[in-house]
XYZ file of C-alpha atoms in Angstrom:
337
model
C -9.552 -26.385 3.279
C -6.816 -24.753 1.237
C -7.478 -23.075 -2.089
C -5.623 -21.628 -5.023
C -5.707 -19.052 -7.776
C -4.049 -18.873 -11.191
C -2.324 -15.741 -12.466
C -3.602 -14.952 -15.977
C -2.162 -11.465 -16.491
C 0.503 -10.538 -13.945
C 1.046 -6.948 -15.036
C 3.507 -5.600 -12.475
C 2.462 -7.492 -9.351
C 4.259 -8.928 -6.324
C 3.370 -10.813 -3.163
C 4.326 -8.676 -0.178
C 3.400 -7.763 3.393
C 4.099 -4.814 5.698
C 7.843 -5.258 5.475
C 10.969 -6.856 6.881
C 11.300 -5.135 10.241
C 14.267 -7.360 11.127
C 16.041 -6.420 7.885
C 17.798 -3.159 8.840
C 19.687 -4.906 11.659
C 21.258 -7.076 8.948
C 21.770 -4.260 6.452
C 18.630 -5.068 4.413
C 15.887 -2.574 3.504
C 12.535 -2.944 5.234
C 10.660 -3.020 1.882
C 7.026 -4.195 2.001
C 3.830 -2.520 0.781
C 4.475 1.098 -0.121
C 0.943 2.265 0.738
C 0.754 0.761 4.203
C -2.723 2.077 5.020
C -4.297 0.540 1.914
C -2.463 -2.747 2.483
C -3.594 -2.978 6.113
C -7.169 -2.105 5.137
C -7.226 -4.802 2.437
C -6.132 -7.473 4.900
C -8.593 -6.325 7.550
C -11.443 -6.330 5.006
C -10.480 -9.891 4.055
C -10.455 -11.007 7.684
C -6.663 -11.391 7.882
C -3.984 -10.148 10.231
C -2.613 -6.753 9.196
C 0.735 -8.239 8.190
C -0.565 -11.174 6.148
C 0.874 -11.627 2.628
C -1.163 -9.950 -0.122
C -0.777 -8.777 -3.721
C 0.559 -5.324 -4.591
C -0.254 -4.170 -8.134
C 1.581 -1.248 -9.705
C 0.067 0.718 -12.610
C -0.713 -2.163 -14.993
C -3.851 -4.281 -15.481
C -4.053 -7.622 -13.686
C -6.174 -10.794 -13.977
C -6.391 -14.016 -11.979
C -8.745 -17.024 -11.945
C -9.995 -18.547 -8.694
C -9.611 -22.322 -8.659
C -11.709 -22.471 -5.468
C -14.270 -20.231 -3.733
C -12.481 -17.207 -2.268
C -13.212 -13.988 -0.404
C -11.131 -10.999 -1.493
C -10.804 -7.279 -0.836
C -9.264 -4.714 -3.190
C -8.025 -1.342 -1.942
C -5.634 1.404 -3.012
C -5.948 3.664 -6.031
C -9.258 3.994 -7.926
C -9.701 1.273 -10.567
C -12.255 -0.943 -12.311
C -12.806 -4.281 -10.560
C -14.814 -7.114 -12.100
C -15.401 -10.638 -10.811
C -16.825 -13.067 -13.347
C -17.622 -10.040 -15.515
C -19.635 -8.313 -12.747
C -18.616 -4.874 -11.544
C -17.668 -5.053 -7.870
C -16.936 -2.442 -5.194
C -13.526 -1.506 -3.849
C -12.735 -1.298 -0.135
C -15.277 -4.052 0.659
C -15.185 -7.859 1.000
C -16.097 -9.507 -2.324
C -16.959 -13.174 -2.932
C -15.332 -15.016 -5.838
C -16.711 -18.361 -6.979
C -14.490 -21.154 -8.251
C -13.703 -20.612 -11.931
C -14.418 -16.865 -11.923
C -11.872 -14.369 -13.213
C -10.920 -11.376 -11.096
C -9.864 -8.466 -13.326
C -8.298 -5.173 -12.251
C -8.195 -2.558 -14.992
C -7.576 1.134 -15.330
C -5.658 1.985 -12.157
C -5.909 5.772 -12.134
C -5.148 8.887 -10.104
C -2.949 6.740 -7.864
C -0.376 4.120 -8.797
C -0.875 1.054 -6.600
C -3.653 -1.338 -5.607
C -3.804 -4.208 -3.126
C -5.619 -7.546 -3.282
C -6.012 -9.521 -0.064
C -7.531 -13.018 0.049
C -9.200 -14.414 3.167
C -6.711 -16.821 4.716
C -3.820 -15.214 2.789
C -1.152 -17.163 0.869
C 1.407 -19.858 1.537
C 4.653 -18.219 0.407
C 8.377 -18.280 1.320
C 9.680 -15.779 3.865
C 13.029 -14.210 4.709
C 13.624 -12.863 8.222
C 9.926 -13.145 8.925
C 8.678 -11.362 5.782
C 7.691 -12.340 2.240
C 8.431 -8.821 0.919
C 10.585 -8.872 -2.244
C 14.165 -7.639 -1.919
C 15.979 -6.728 -5.123
C 19.335 -6.506 -3.296
C 19.457 -10.196 -2.349
C 17.137 -11.399 -5.120
C 14.407 -12.661 -2.810
C 10.686 -12.731 -3.637
C 8.101 -14.536 -5.724
C 8.013 -13.651 -9.405
C 4.397 -13.767 -10.567
C 4.137 -14.840 -14.193
C 1.302 -16.018 -16.409
C 0.121 -19.469 -15.296
C 1.616 -19.219 -11.784
C -0.489 -21.030 -9.156
C -0.698 -19.220 -5.840
C -1.925 -21.321 -2.929
C -4.331 -19.831 -0.383
C -4.718 -21.108 3.153
C -8.534 -21.093 3.112
C -11.572 -21.252 0.873
C -14.693 -19.205 1.610
C -18.161 -20.065 0.327
C -19.935 -17.170 -1.439
C -21.822 -14.529 0.504
C -24.937 -13.410 -1.364
C -27.400 -10.541 -1.023
C -31.045 -11.538 -1.692
C -32.052 -8.062 -2.893
C -30.250 -6.944 -6.029
C -28.990 -3.402 -5.971
C -28.625 -3.179 -2.195
C -25.098 -2.930 -0.768
C -23.889 -6.087 0.927
C -21.773 -4.270 3.511
C -22.005 -0.855 5.191
C -18.686 -0.650 6.981
C -18.390 3.101 7.521
C -14.766 3.265 6.383
C -13.434 6.671 5.342
C -11.548 5.953 2.139
C -8.360 7.884 1.383
C -8.619 10.717 -1.129
C -6.320 10.293 -4.136
C -5.199 13.284 -6.169
C -2.655 14.208 -8.828
C -1.271 17.041 -6.663
C -0.962 15.672 -3.114
C 0.143 17.777 -0.166
C 2.847 15.911 1.748
C 3.538 16.595 5.424
C 7.146 16.628 6.641
C 9.027 17.311 9.851
C 12.440 18.970 10.078
C 15.341 16.693 9.229
C 18.504 16.487 11.331
C 20.469 18.600 8.827
C 17.904 21.322 8.055
C 20.115 24.057 9.547
C 22.835 23.296 6.990
C 20.569 24.623 4.213
C 20.155 28.085 5.738
C 17.390 30.259 4.323
C 17.138 28.090 1.194
C 15.424 25.380 3.276
C 12.168 27.340 2.897
C 12.170 26.554 -0.828
C 10.861 23.117 0.110
C 7.589 24.716 1.236
C 7.262 27.523 -1.296
C 7.887 25.427 -4.422
C 6.158 22.588 -6.226
C 7.937 19.426 -7.305
C 7.248 17.033 -10.179
C 7.620 13.258 -9.798
C 10.281 11.892 -12.158
C 9.815 8.696 -14.229
C 13.032 7.457 -12.589
C 11.218 7.069 -9.262
C 10.774 3.583 -7.797
C 10.264 1.710 -4.507
C 13.712 2.809 -3.347
C 12.951 6.508 -3.645
C 10.999 9.203 -5.429
C 12.983 11.661 -7.515
C 11.430 15.120 -7.669
C 12.310 18.002 -9.976
C 11.888 21.607 -8.890
C 13.579 24.442 -6.989
C 16.255 22.876 -4.789
C 17.461 24.062 -1.382
C 21.255 24.295 -1.304
C 23.520 23.104 1.472
C 25.569 26.018 2.763
C 28.430 23.902 4.136
C 31.216 22.282 2.134
C 32.264 19.672 4.692
C 31.781 16.014 3.801
C 28.752 14.176 5.206
C 29.627 10.842 6.780
C 27.465 7.852 5.920
C 24.965 7.114 8.697
C 21.595 5.499 9.216
C 18.674 7.188 7.462
C 14.945 6.688 8.046
C 12.315 5.770 5.501
C 10.895 9.109 4.330
C 14.182 11.026 4.502
C 14.358 13.904 1.977
C 17.865 14.303 0.595
C 19.410 16.682 -1.908
C 21.996 14.449 -3.617
C 22.631 16.732 -6.617
C 21.680 20.062 -8.150
C 19.034 18.362 -10.300
C 16.441 16.785 -7.992
C 15.242 15.937 -4.516
C 15.313 12.318 -3.406
C 12.633 11.032 -1.015
C 13.717 7.657 0.357
C 10.932 5.055 0.460
C 10.669 1.562 1.869
C 13.254 0.023 -0.451
C 15.929 2.481 0.639
C 19.342 1.347 1.835
C 19.778 1.648 5.577
C 22.697 4.096 5.336
C 23.390 7.158 3.162
C 25.846 10.036 2.945
C 23.661 12.975 1.940
C 22.261 15.657 4.270
C 18.666 15.021 5.359
C 16.617 18.175 4.862
C 13.271 16.825 6.132
C 11.431 13.574 6.903
C 8.041 12.634 5.424
C 5.400 11.563 7.975
C 4.131 7.987 7.949
C 0.683 9.002 6.646
C 2.176 11.074 3.844
C 4.442 8.193 2.826
C 1.234 6.418 1.805
C 0.366 9.414 -0.413
C 3.799 9.291 -2.032
C 3.327 5.574 -2.709
C 0.445 6.575 -4.996
C 2.310 9.385 -6.801
C 2.735 8.810 -10.535
C 5.402 10.343 -12.779
C 4.209 13.823 -13.676
C 2.200 14.312 -10.481
C 2.882 17.547 -8.593
C 4.007 17.401 -4.961
C 3.662 20.242 -2.446
C 5.372 19.903 0.922
C 3.842 21.187 4.144
C 5.720 21.561 7.426
C 4.332 19.864 10.520
C 5.537 18.852 13.963
C 6.331 15.430 15.359
C 3.372 15.770 17.746
C 0.963 16.564 14.899
C 2.355 13.735 12.763
C 1.954 11.324 15.673
C -1.658 12.418 16.186
C -2.455 11.838 12.497
C -0.887 8.376 12.647
C -2.930 7.501 15.736
C -6.114 8.690 14.040
C -5.420 6.362 11.098
C -4.736 3.476 13.498
C -8.033 4.105 15.300
C -9.881 4.118 11.953
C -8.404 0.716 11.114
C -9.167 -0.563 14.610
C -12.834 0.374 14.168
C -12.884 -1.350 10.787
C -11.308 -4.464 12.298
C -13.912 -4.612 15.055
C -16.735 -4.229 12.524
C -15.334 -6.934 10.243
C -14.810 -9.314 13.168
C -18.444 -8.841 14.195
C -19.849 -9.231 10.675
C -17.668 -12.216 9.780
C -18.535 -13.853 13.089
C -22.257 -13.525 12.349
C -21.720 -14.942 8.861
C -19.701 -17.854 10.186
C -16.617 -17.014 8.154
C -13.686 -18.916 9.555
C -15.959 -21.252 11.513
C -16.640 -23.915 8.899
C -17.552 -23.754 5.241
C -21.170 -23.418 4.205
C -23.276 -21.349 1.848
C -23.728 -17.902 3.417
C -26.969 -16.272 2.302
C -28.139 -13.164 4.107
C -31.744 -13.219 5.233
C -33.955 -10.336 4.005
C -33.950 -8.741 7.458
C -30.192 -8.803 7.971
C -27.720 -6.084 7.141
C -24.197 -5.084 8.028
């Protein structure tokens, strides 16, 4: 059975996924969820594929009403989550009964949160992705009263003993802070900055209000390019750190154009890109140098953590019969997960 939900307070929310991997070949940004770890975790907790469409909320409060029974998971920055007026945990599957209002308030420390719904959504796609693209004007605009269709409904899961946790999943949640330490590797043009390149690691940088999904603008002590020759436009990776002017650093994020003509001083690691996705204006950034091997090891560790979570969820959902027919799921007093 399909379901639906009604947007009551959209805030600043979009339907997205992990990005348009086919986009760069056609000159389009990859886009997609900026905090990839939180987005993947939300989908896994909801019993979806990692790349299933989900909601990305940025900064502002959000409310929606379930028209049918749903199972959701909310991850990302710390916030206050209520379902039907009840306080509910983050980073866990949560049942929502038909007619109940899901409210997200007070996103803090970080900037973005993710809501995944079991079965995901039926939404348009472009080159295999539903991720919004401001360049071509693609993407769903969520407004008050918008009806978002879900592919499944899920009968409520209840815990017979009040006060006991429904799930014990063993997930290590990310730590969010107002002064994150961001790991970077050397960029292809680091030698062009001479001794001033070390300023990147001995200075602190403040996130500018002009930052967005295309790139973070950071104020602070700037390394200076020692050459005067022109830099030809070429392909640049997500996470590239450029020095486009004497005023600020620019860290390219997932909405970046696929080519640029500024020297690349360093490249942010994939795990640290998730930290930058949660950086608010005024937050203080410190950069730390790492190697490609160390960055790869950290990425693999995160992948293994999500793999363990996926295996646990598959086992628990299988025992509860989720995805194998709709019925009332009530845990027996002796059961636990």
